[in-house]
Backbone as a ProteinNet text record, in pm:
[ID]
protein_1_A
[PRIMARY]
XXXXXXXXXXXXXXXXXXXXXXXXXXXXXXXXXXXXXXXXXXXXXXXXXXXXXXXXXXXXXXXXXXXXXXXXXXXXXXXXXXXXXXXXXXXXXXXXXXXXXXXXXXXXXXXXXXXXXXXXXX
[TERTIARY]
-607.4	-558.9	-539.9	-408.2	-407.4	-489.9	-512.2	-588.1	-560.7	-430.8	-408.5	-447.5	-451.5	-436.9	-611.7	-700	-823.6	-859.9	-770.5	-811.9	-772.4	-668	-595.3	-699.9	-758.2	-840.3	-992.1	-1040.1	-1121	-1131.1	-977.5	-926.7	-921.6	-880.8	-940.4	-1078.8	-1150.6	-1303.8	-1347.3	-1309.4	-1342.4	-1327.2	-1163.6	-1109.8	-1210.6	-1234.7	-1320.5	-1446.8	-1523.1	-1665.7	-1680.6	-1542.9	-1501.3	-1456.5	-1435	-1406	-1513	-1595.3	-1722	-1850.7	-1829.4	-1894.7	-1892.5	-1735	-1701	-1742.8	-1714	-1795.2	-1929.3	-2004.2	-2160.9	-2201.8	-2130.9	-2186.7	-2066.5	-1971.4	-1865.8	-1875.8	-1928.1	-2021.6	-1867.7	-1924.8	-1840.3	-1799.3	-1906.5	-1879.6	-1801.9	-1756.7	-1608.7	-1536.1	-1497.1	-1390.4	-1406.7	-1512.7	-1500.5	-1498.9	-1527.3	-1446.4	-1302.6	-1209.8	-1114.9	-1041.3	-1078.8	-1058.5	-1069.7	-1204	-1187.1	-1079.8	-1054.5	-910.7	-807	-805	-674.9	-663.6	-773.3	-803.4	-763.2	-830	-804.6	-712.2	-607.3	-444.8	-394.2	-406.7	-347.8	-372.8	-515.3	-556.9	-463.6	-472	-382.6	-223.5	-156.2	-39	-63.3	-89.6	-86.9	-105	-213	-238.8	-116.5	-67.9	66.2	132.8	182	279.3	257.6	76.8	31.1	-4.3	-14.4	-103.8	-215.7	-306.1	-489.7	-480.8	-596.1	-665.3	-811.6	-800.3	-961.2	-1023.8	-968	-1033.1	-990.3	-995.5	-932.5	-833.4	-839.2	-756.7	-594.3	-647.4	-522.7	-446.3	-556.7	-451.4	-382.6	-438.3	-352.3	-231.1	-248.4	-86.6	-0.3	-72.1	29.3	67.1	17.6	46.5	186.5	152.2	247.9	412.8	368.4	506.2	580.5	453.9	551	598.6	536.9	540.8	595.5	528.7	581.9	747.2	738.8	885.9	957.8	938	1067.1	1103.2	1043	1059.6	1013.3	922	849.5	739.9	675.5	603.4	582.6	573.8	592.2	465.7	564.3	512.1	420.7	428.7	336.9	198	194.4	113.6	7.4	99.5	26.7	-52.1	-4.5	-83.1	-205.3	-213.4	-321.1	-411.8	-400.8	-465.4	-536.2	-447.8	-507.6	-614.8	-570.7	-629.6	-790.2	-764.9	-882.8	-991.9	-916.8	-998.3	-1073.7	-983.7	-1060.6	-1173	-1123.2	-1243.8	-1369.5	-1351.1	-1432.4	-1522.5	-1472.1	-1526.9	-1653.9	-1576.3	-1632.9	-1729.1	-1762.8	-1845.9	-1977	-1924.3	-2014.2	-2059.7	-2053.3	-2090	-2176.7	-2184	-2181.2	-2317.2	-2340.8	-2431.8	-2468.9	-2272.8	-2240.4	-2226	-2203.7	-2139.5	-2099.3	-2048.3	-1968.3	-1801	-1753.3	-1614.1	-1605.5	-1489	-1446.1	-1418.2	-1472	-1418.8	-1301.7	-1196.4	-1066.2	-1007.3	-1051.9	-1064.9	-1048.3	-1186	-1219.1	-1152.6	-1116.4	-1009.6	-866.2	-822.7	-720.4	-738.4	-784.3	-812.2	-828.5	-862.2	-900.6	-761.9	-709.2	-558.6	-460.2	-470.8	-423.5	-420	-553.7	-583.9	-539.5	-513.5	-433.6	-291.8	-225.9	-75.3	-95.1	-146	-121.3	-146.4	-223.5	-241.7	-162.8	-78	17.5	139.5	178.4	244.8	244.7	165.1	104.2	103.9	56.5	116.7	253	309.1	489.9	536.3	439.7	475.9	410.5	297	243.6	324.8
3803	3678.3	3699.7	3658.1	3670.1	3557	3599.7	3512.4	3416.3	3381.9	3264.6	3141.9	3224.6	3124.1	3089.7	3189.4	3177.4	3070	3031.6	2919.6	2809.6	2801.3	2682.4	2601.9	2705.3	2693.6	2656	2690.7	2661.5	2460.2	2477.5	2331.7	2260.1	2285.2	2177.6	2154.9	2249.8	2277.1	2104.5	2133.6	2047.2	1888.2	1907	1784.7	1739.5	1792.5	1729.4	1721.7	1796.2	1716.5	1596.8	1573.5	1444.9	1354.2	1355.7	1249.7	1231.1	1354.7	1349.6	1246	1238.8	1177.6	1012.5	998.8	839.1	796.8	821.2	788.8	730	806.4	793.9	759.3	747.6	715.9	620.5	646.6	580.8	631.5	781.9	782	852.8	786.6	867.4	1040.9	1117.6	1253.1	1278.7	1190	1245.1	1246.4	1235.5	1257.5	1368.2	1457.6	1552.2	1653.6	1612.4	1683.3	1652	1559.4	1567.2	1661.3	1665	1734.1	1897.1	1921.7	2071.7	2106.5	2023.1	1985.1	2060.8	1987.9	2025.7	2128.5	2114.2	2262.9	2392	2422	2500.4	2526.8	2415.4	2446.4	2497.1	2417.7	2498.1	2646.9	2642.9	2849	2952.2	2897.4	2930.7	2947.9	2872.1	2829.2	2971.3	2959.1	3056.6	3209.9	3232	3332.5	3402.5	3307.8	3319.3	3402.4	3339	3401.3	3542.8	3578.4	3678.3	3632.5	3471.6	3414.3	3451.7	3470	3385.3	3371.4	3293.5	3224.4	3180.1	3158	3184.4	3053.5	2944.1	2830.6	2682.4	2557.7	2457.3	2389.1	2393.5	2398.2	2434.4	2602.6	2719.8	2670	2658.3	2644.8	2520.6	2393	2292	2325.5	2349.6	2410.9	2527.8	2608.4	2719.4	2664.4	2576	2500.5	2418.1	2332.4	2255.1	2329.4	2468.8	2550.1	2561.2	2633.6	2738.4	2668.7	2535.1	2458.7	2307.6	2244.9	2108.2	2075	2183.8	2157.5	2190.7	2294.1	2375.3	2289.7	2176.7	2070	2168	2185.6	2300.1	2196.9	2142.1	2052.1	1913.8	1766.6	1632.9	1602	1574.6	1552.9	1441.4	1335.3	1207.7	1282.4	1398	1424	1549.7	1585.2	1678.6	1547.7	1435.4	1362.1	1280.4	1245.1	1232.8	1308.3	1471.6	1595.8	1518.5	1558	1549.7	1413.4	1319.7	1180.4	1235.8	1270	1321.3	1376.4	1493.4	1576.6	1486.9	1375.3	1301.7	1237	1171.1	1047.2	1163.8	1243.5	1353.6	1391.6	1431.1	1431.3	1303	1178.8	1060.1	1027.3	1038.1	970.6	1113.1	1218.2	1317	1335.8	1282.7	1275.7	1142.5	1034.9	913.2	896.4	942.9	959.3	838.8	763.9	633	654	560.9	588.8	442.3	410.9	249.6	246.6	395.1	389.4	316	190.9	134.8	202.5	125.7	262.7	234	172.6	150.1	316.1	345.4	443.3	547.7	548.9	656.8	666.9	660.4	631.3	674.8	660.7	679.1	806.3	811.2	1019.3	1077.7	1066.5	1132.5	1150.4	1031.2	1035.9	1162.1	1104	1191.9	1357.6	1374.3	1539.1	1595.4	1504.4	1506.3	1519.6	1464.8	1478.9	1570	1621.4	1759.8	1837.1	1874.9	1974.4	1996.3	1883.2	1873.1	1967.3	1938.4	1952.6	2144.8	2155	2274.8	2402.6	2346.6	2449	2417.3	2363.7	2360.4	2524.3	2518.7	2656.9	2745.6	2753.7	2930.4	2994
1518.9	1460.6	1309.7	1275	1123.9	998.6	908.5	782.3	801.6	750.1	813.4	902	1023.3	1148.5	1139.3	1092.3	1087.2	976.1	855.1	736.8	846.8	914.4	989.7	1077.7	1135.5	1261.4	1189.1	1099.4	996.5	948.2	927.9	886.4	975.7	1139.4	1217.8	1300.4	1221.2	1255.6	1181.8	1035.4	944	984.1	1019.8	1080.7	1228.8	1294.6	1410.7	1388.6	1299.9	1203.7	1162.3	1089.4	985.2	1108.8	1194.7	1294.8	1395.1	1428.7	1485	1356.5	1253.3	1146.8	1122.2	1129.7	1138.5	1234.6	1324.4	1464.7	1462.9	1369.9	1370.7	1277.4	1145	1001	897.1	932.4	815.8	682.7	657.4	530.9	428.8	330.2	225.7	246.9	282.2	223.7	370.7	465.5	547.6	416.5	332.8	173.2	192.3	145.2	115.5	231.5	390.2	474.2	499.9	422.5	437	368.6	219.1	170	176.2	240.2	301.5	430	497.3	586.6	508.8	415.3	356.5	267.4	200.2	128.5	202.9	323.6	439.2	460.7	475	544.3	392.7	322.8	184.8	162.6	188.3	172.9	278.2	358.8	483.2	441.1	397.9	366.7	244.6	132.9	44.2	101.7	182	239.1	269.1	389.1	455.1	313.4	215.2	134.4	60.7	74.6	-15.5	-133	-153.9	-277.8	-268.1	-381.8	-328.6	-466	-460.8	-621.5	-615.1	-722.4	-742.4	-740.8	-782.7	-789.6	-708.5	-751.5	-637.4	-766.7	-839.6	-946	-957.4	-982.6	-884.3	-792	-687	-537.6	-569.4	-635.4	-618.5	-679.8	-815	-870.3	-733	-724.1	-671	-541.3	-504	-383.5	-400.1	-507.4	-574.9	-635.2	-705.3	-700.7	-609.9	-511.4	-402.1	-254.5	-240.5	-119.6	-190.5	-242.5	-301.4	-352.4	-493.2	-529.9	-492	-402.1	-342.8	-176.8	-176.9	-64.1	83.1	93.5	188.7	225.1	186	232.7	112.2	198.1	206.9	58.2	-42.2	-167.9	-161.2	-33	-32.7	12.2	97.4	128.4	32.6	-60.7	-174.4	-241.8	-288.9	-347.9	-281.6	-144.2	-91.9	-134.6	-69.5	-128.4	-266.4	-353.9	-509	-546.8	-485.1	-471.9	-392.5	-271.3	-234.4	-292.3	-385.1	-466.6	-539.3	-607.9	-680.7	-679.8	-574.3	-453	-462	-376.7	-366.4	-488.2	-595.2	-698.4	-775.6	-737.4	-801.5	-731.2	-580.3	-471.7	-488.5	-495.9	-512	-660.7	-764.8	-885.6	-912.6	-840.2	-833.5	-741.3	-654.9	-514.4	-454.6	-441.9	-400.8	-254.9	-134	-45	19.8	-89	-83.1	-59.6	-26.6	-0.3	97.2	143.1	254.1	387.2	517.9	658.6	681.9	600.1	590.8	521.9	392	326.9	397.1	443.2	482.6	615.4	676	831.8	769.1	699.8	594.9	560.9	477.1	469.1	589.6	646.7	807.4	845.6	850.6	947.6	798.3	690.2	594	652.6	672.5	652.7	765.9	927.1	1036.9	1005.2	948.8	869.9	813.9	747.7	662.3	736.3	821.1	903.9	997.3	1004.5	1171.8	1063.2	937.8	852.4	826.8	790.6	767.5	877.4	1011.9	1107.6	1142.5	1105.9	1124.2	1060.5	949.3	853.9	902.7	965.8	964.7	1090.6
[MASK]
++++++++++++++++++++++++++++++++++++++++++++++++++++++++++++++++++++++++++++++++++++++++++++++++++++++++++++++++++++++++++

């Protein structure tokens, strides 16, 4: 199996945690398994081209070059991503877990779209 298909498969590991989770908790840090969702398909996606990088920083840009502008993949859905990162950031800095299960049901289905998105390409 190539790198690739192994970040992909990685990413819907993540994705059925984060839905195995709502199920049982509604808790904030499904965010940040959404975000590894997508993180995943993104590593994958780069892989694919012979990118890597070092940080989550990186990948969002080189993601954003080599897939975003060049209309390769759905710009509504790079910004979920980035939004995520954020959420992610604030709820885990915060050691809140007052996000809405509206929210959070919302990212979930998000990181499902990107991923459905994402193996279109590998």
């Amino acid at each position: 199996m190539e790198m690739e298909q192994l970040w992909m498969k990685k990413a819907e590991k993540h994705l059925e945690a984060g839905k195995f989770l709502f199920d049982v908790t509604q808790s904030s840090s499904i965010i940040d398994i959404s975000y590894m969702t997508m993180f995943s398909a993104v590593k994958a996606l780069l892989i694919k081209r012979g990118i890597e990088c070092k940080t989550h920083e990186g990948l969002l840009y080189l993601f954003k070059v080599n897939y975003v502008d060049n209309n390769l993949f759905s710009r509504h859905l790079f910004e979920k991503f980035c939004l995520c990162k954020e959420l992610k950031t604030v709820y885990f800095n915060s050691y809140s877990d007052d996000l809405s299960k509206l929210v959070i049901w919302q990212y979930l289905n998000y990181s499902r779209d990107f991923l459905d998105d994402a193996w279109e390409l590998i």
